[in-house]
PDB file of C-alpha atoms in Angstrom:
ATOM      1  CA  MET U 621       0.000   0.000   0.000  1.00 43.00           C
ATOM      2  CA  ARG U 622       1.307   3.455  -0.895  1.00 72.00           C
ATOM      3  CA  PHE U 623       0.495   6.678   0.861  1.00 80.00           C
ATOM      4  CA  SER U 624       0.830  10.095  -0.695  1.00 89.00           C
ATOM      5  CA  LEU U 625       1.059  12.354   2.321  1.00 94.00           C
ATOM      6  CA  ILE U 626       1.393  15.621   0.422  1.00 95.00           C
ATOM      7  CA  ASP U 627      -1.838  17.223  -0.783  1.00 92.00           C
ATOM      8  CA  GLY U 628      -0.239  20.342  -2.184  1.00 92.00           C
ATOM      9  CA  ILE U 629       2.898  22.409  -2.482  1.00 93.00           C
ATOM     10  CA  GLU U 630       2.485  25.984  -1.313  1.00 93.00           C
ATOM     11  CA  GLU U 631       5.987  27.172  -2.121  1.00 95.00           C
ATOM     12  CA  ILE U 632       9.235  25.693  -3.330  1.00 96.00           C
ATOM     13  CA  VAL U 633      12.612  27.388  -3.695  1.00 97.00           C
ATOM     14  CA  PRO U 634      14.991  24.938  -5.411  1.00 97.00           C
ATOM     15  CA  ASP U 635      18.090  24.085  -3.372  1.00 97.00           C
ATOM     16  CA  GLN U 636      16.602  25.881  -0.347  1.00 98.00           C
ATOM     17  CA  SER U 637      13.122  25.127   0.968  1.00 98.00           C
ATOM     18  CA  ILE U 638       9.649  23.730   0.475  1.00 98.00           C
ATOM     19  CA  SER U 639       6.306  24.376   2.121  1.00 97.00           C
ATOM     20  CA  ALA U 640       3.642  21.703   1.677  1.00 96.00           C
ATOM     21  CA  ILE U 641       0.332  20.660   3.213  1.00 96.00           C
ATOM     22  CA  LYS U 642      -1.418  17.471   4.247  1.00 96.00           C
ATOM     23  CA  ASN U 643      -5.126  17.753   5.039  1.00 96.00           C
ATOM     24  CA  LEU U 644      -5.977  14.904   7.383  1.00 95.00           C
ATOM     25  CA  SER U 645      -9.370  13.419   6.609  1.00 92.00           C
ATOM     26  CA  ARG U 646     -11.327  10.849   8.589  1.00 89.00           C
ATOM     27  CA  ALA U 647     -11.351   8.850   5.330  1.00 87.00           C
ATOM     28  CA  GLU U 648      -7.622   8.076   5.701  1.00 87.00           C
ATOM     29  CA  GLU U 649      -7.524   4.288   5.765  1.00 85.00           C
ATOM     30  CA  TYR U 650      -4.991   3.978   8.581  1.00 85.00           C
ATOM     31  CA  LEU U 651      -7.102   6.037  11.012  1.00 85.00           C
ATOM     32  CA  ALA U 652      -9.580   3.178  11.492  1.00 83.00           C
ATOM     33  CA  ASP U 653      -7.087   1.378  13.737  1.00 84.00           C
ATOM     34  CA  HIS U 654      -5.041   4.262  15.093  1.00 86.00           C
ATOM     35  CA  PHE U 655      -6.639   4.571  17.600  1.00 86.00           C
ATOM     36  CA  PRO U 656     -10.218   3.219  17.807  1.00 83.00           C
ATOM     37  CA  GLY U 657     -12.363   6.016  19.215  1.00 86.00           C
ATOM     38  CA  PHE U 658      -9.444   8.493  19.095  1.00 90.00           C
ATOM     39  CA  PRO U 659      -8.176   8.674  15.496  1.00 93.00           C
ATOM     40  CA  VAL U 660      -4.809  10.408  15.112  1.00 95.00           C
ATOM     41  CA  MET U 661      -2.148  10.400  12.426  1.00 95.00           C
ATOM     42  CA  PRO U 662       0.508   7.823  13.355  1.00 94.00           C
ATOM     43  CA  GLY U 663       3.910   9.304  14.133  1.00 96.00           C
ATOM     44  CA  VAL U 664       5.521   7.299  11.349  1.00 96.00           C
ATOM     45  CA  MET U 665       3.089   8.928   8.887  1.00 96.00           C
ATOM     46  CA  MET U 666       3.966  12.382  10.230  1.00 98.00           C
ATOM     47  CA  LEU U 667       7.636  11.536   9.642  1.00 98.00           C
ATOM     48  CA  GLU U 668       6.814  10.202   6.165  1.00 97.00           C
ATOM     49  CA  ALA U 669       5.100  13.500   5.281  1.00 98.00           C
ATOM     50  CA  LEU U 670       8.327  15.353   6.176  1.00 99.00           C
ATOM     51  CA  VAL U 671      10.334  12.877   4.081  1.00 98.00           C
ATOM     52  CA  GLN U 672       8.000  13.163   1.074  1.00 98.00           C
ATOM     53  CA  ALA U 673       8.127  16.971   1.087  1.00 98.00           C
ATOM     54  CA  SER U 674      11.933  16.897   1.338  1.00 99.00           C
ATOM     55  CA  ALA U 675      12.100  14.347  -1.499  1.00 98.00           C
ATOM     56  CA  TRP U 676      10.075  16.680  -3.746  1.00 98.00           C
ATOM     57  CA  LEU U 677      12.511  19.471  -2.976  1.00 98.00           C
ATOM     58  CA  MET U 678      15.412  17.199  -3.982  1.00 98.00           C
ATOM     59  CA  ARG U 679      13.694  16.122  -7.218  1.00 97.00           C
ATOM     60  CA  ILE U 680      12.924  19.689  -8.262  1.00 97.00           C
ATOM     61  CA  SER U 681      16.392  20.922  -7.266  1.00 97.00           C
ATOM     62  CA  THR U 682      18.086  18.218  -9.364  1.00 96.00           C
ATOM     63  CA  ASP U 683      15.592  18.502 -12.246  1.00 97.00           C
ATOM     64  CA  PHE U 684      14.446  14.899 -11.713  1.00 98.00           C
ATOM     65  CA  GLU U 685      17.954  13.563 -12.395  1.00 97.00           C
ATOM     66  CA  TYR U 686      17.517  10.548 -10.098  1.00 97.00           C
ATOM     67  CA  SER U 687      14.858   7.849 -10.048  1.00 98.00           C
ATOM     68  CA  THR U 688      15.145   6.865  -6.414  1.00 97.00           C
ATOM     69  CA  THR U 689      15.068   8.910  -3.218  1.00 97.00           C
ATOM     70  CA  LEU U 690      15.400   7.130   0.121  1.00 97.00           C
ATOM     71  CA  LEU U 691      15.478   8.141   3.741  1.00 98.00           C
ATOM     72  CA  ASN U 692      19.037   7.407   4.817  1.00 97.00           C
ATOM     73  CA  GLU U 693      18.874   8.601   8.433  1.00 98.00           C
ATOM     74  CA  THR U 694      16.648  10.478  10.876  1.00 98.00           C
ATOM     75  CA  LYS U 695      18.090  12.566  13.700  1.00 98.00           C
ATOM     76  CA  ALA U 696      16.519  14.569  16.524  1.00 97.00           C
ATOM     77  CA  LEU U 697      12.997  13.305  15.754  1.00 98.00           C
ATOM     78  CA  ARG U 698      10.456  14.885  18.100  1.00 98.00           C
ATOM     79  CA  PHE U 699       6.706  14.403  18.335  1.00 98.00           C
ATOM     80  CA  LYS U 700       5.009  17.165  20.295  1.00 98.00           C
ATOM     81  CA  SER U 701       1.280  16.727  19.696  1.00 97.00           C
ATOM     82  CA  PHE U 702      -1.397  14.870  17.753  1.00 95.00           C
ATOM     83  CA  VAL U 703      -2.698  15.472  14.237  1.00 96.00           C
ATOM     84  CA  ALA U 704      -6.393  14.591  14.083  1.00 95.00           C
ATOM     85  CA  PRO U 705      -8.962  14.449  11.270  1.00 94.00           C
ATOM     86  CA  GLY U 706      -9.834  17.963  10.149  1.00 95.00           C
ATOM     87  CA  HIS U 707      -6.342  19.269  10.885  1.00 97.00           C
ATOM     88  CA  LYS U 708      -4.074  20.697   8.203  1.00 97.00           C
ATOM     89  CA  LEU U 709      -0.469  19.623   8.698  1.00 98.00           C
ATOM     90  CA  GLN U 710       1.747  22.438   7.409  1.00 98.00           C
ATOM     91  CA  ILE U 711       5.114  20.970   6.399  1.00 99.00           C
ATOM     92  CA  LYS U 712       8.289  22.996   6.009  1.00 99.00           C
ATOM     93  CA  SER U 713      11.657  21.599   5.036  1.00 99.00           C
ATOM     94  CA  ASN U 714      14.893  23.519   4.568  1.00 99.00           C
ATOM     95  CA  VAL U 715      18.113  22.280   3.012  1.00 98.00           C
ATOM     96  CA  PHE U 716      20.722  22.271   5.745  1.00 98.00           C
ATOM     97  CA  LYS U 717      23.609  20.702   3.846  1.00 96.00           C
ATOM     98  CA  THR U 718      24.330  18.797   0.636  1.00 95.00           C
ATOM     99  CA  ASN U 719      27.062  16.255   0.053  1.00 90.00           C
ATOM    100  CA  ASP U 720      26.881  14.690  -3.405  1.00 83.00           C
ATOM    101  CA  ALA U 721      23.756  12.517  -3.434  1.00 86.00           C
ATOM    102  CA  ILE U 722      23.028  12.853   0.314  1.00 96.00           C
ATOM    103  CA  TRP U 723      21.170  15.940   1.469  1.00 98.00           C
ATOM    104  CA  THR U 724      20.410  16.983   5.040  1.00 98.00           C
ATOM    105  CA  PHE U 725      17.151  18.776   5.824  1.00 99.00           C
ATOM    106  CA  LYS U 726      15.675  20.459   8.858  1.00 99.00           C
ATOM    107  CA  ALA U 727      11.976  19.681   8.626  1.00 99.00           C
ATOM    108  CA  SER U 728       8.938  20.355  10.759  1.00 99.00           C
ATOM    109  CA  GLY U 729       5.184  20.060  10.763  1.00 99.00           C
ATOM    110  CA  THR U 730       2.751  22.434  12.419  1.00 99.00           C
ATOM    111  CA  VAL U 731      -0.989  22.519  13.043  1.00 98.00           C
ATOM    112  CA  ASP U 732      -2.545  25.934  13.612  1.00 97.00           C
ATOM    113  CA  GLY U 733       0.938  27.392  14.111  1.00 97.00           C
ATOM    114  CA  GLN U 734       1.946  24.871  16.796  1.00 98.00           C
ATOM    115  CA  GLU U 735       4.825  22.518  16.005  1.00 99.00           C
ATOM    116  CA  VAL U 736       3.724  18.878  16.203  1.00 99.00           C
ATOM    117  CA  VAL U 737       6.760  17.124  14.671  1.00 99.00           C
ATOM    118  CA  SER U 738      10.345  18.019  13.785  1.00 99.00           C
ATOM    119  CA  ALA U 739      13.419  16.161  12.589  1.00 99.00           C
ATOM    120  CA  ARG U 740      16.708  16.352  10.785  1.00 99.00           C
ATOM    121  CA  LEU U 741      16.520  14.104   7.741  1.00 99.00           C
ATOM    122  CA  LEU U 742      19.267  12.682   5.557  1.00 99.00           C
ATOM    123  CA  LEU U 743      17.948  11.659   2.150  1.00 99.00           C
ATOM    124  CA  LYS U 744      19.887   9.910  -0.576  1.00 98.00           C
ATOM    125  CA  GLN U 745      19.249   9.967  -4.331  1.00 97.00           C
ATOM    126  CA  PHE U 746      20.521   7.534  -6.933  1.00 97.00           C
ATOM    127  CA  ASN U 747      19.668   5.773 -10.167  1.00 98.00           C
ATOM    128  CA  LEU U 748      19.216   2.026 -10.287  1.00 98.00           C
ATOM    129  CA  ALA U 749      21.404   1.916 -13.398  1.00 98.00           C
ATOM    130  CA  ASP U 750      24.323   2.973 -11.195  1.00 96.00           C
ATOM    131  CA  GLN U 751      24.224  -0.594  -9.866  1.00 95.00           C
ATOM    132  CA  ASN U 752      23.065  -2.404 -12.996  1.00 97.00           C
ATOM    133  CA  ASP U 753      22.978  -0.794 -16.441  1.00 97.00           C
ATOM    134  CA  GLN U 754      20.063  -3.050 -17.429  1.00 97.00           C
ATOM    135  CA  TRP U 755      17.849  -1.042 -15.043  1.00 98.00           C
ATOM    136  CA  ARG U 756      18.223   2.216 -16.996  1.00 98.00           C
ATOM    137  CA  ASP U 757      14.736   1.778 -18.500  1.00 98.00           C
ATOM    138  CA  ILE U 758      13.257   1.380 -15.017  1.00 98.00           C
ATOM    139  CA  ASP U 759      14.976   4.624 -13.986  1.00 98.00           C
ATOM    140  CA  GLN U 760      13.408   6.448 -16.922  1.00 98.00           C
ATOM    141  CA  ARG U 761       9.921   5.094 -16.140  1.00 98.00           C
ATOM    142  CA  MET U 762      10.247   6.059 -12.476  1.00 98.00           C
ATOM    143  CA  ILE U 763      11.422   9.574 -13.359  1.00 98.00           C
ATOM    144  CA  ALA U 764       8.520   9.962 -15.803  1.00 98.00           C
ATOM    145  CA  HIS U 765       6.143   8.789 -13.065  1.00 97.00           C
ATOM    146  CA  HIS U 766       7.547  11.360 -10.604  1.00 97.00           C
ATOM    147  CA  LYS U 767       7.138  14.108 -13.205  1.00 97.00           C
ATOM    148  CA  THR U 768       3.516  13.081 -13.801  1.00 95.00           C
ATOM    149  CA  ILE U 769       2.748  13.157 -10.081  1.00 93.00           C
ATOM    150  CA  TRP U 770       4.475  16.547  -9.775  1.00 94.00           C
ATOM    151  CA  ASN U 771       2.403  17.979 -12.633  1.00 91.00           C
ATOM    152  CA  GLU U 772      -0.811  16.624 -11.095  1.00 89.00           C
ATOM    153  CA  MET U 773       0.135  18.066  -7.720  1.00 85.00           C
ATOM    154  CA  GLN U 774       0.816  21.446  -9.350  1.00 81.00           C
ATOM    155  CA  LEU U 775      -2.651  21.394 -10.933  1.00 70.00           C
ATOM    156  CA  LEU U 776      -4.275  20.527  -7.596  1.00 68.00           C
ATOM    157  CA  SER U 777      -2.295  23.239  -5.815  1.00 70.00           C
ATOM    158  CA  ALA U 778      -3.297  25.795  -8.436  1.00 68.00           C
ATOM    159  CA  ARG U 779      -6.947  24.801  -8.118  1.00 70.00           C
ATOM    160  CA  ASP U 780      -6.935  24.777  -4.316  1.00 70.00           C
ATOM    161  CA  HIS U 781      -4.841  27.907  -3.826  1.00 60.00           C
ATOM    162  CA  GLY U 782      -5.752  29.950  -6.885  1.00 57.00           C
ATOM    163  CA  ALA U 783      -2.180  30.056  -8.218  1.00 50.00           C
ATOM    164  CA  ASN U 784       0.696  27.776  -9.143  1.00 43.00           C
ATOM    165  CA  ALA U 785       3.254  26.848  -6.532  1.00 47.00           C
ATOM    166  CA  SER U 786       6.441  28.663  -7.409  1.00 46.00           C
ATOM    167  CA  GLU U 787       9.205  26.648  -8.967  1.00 43.00           C
TER     168      GLU U 787
END
């Protein structure tokens, strides 16, 4: 099962920062069990939202050069409150440092201006063909898929916010 935890990009400054949103709906499948009678976004999903926003910043900054983006390490992860249905998780991620294919981000999520999650994230980008040249076609299909999702997200952001997210 895949989860897209970014509903829209509010602002993106390549090589610097991204601001994204996740609107938590009661319809989210994972809320049925977390927790019965008190549905809240699981902490791992809050972390994943930070990772996904940071990954979009990497993809845009590198002009979709790499097919694969993975979380390499999480540091200083803090959960401070709950995110419940009806809340809008405002995600901000800033590039802290880059070192070849590994980037470090300072990321946080807020609800109504109150920080609910924060972390330092190390993400790594690579192409599968770097390990096996026969996978070059898979790289190209994955990159095309990321571009399609990005374009769809841009259209949704424009519709929901009345303007395109900057790029």
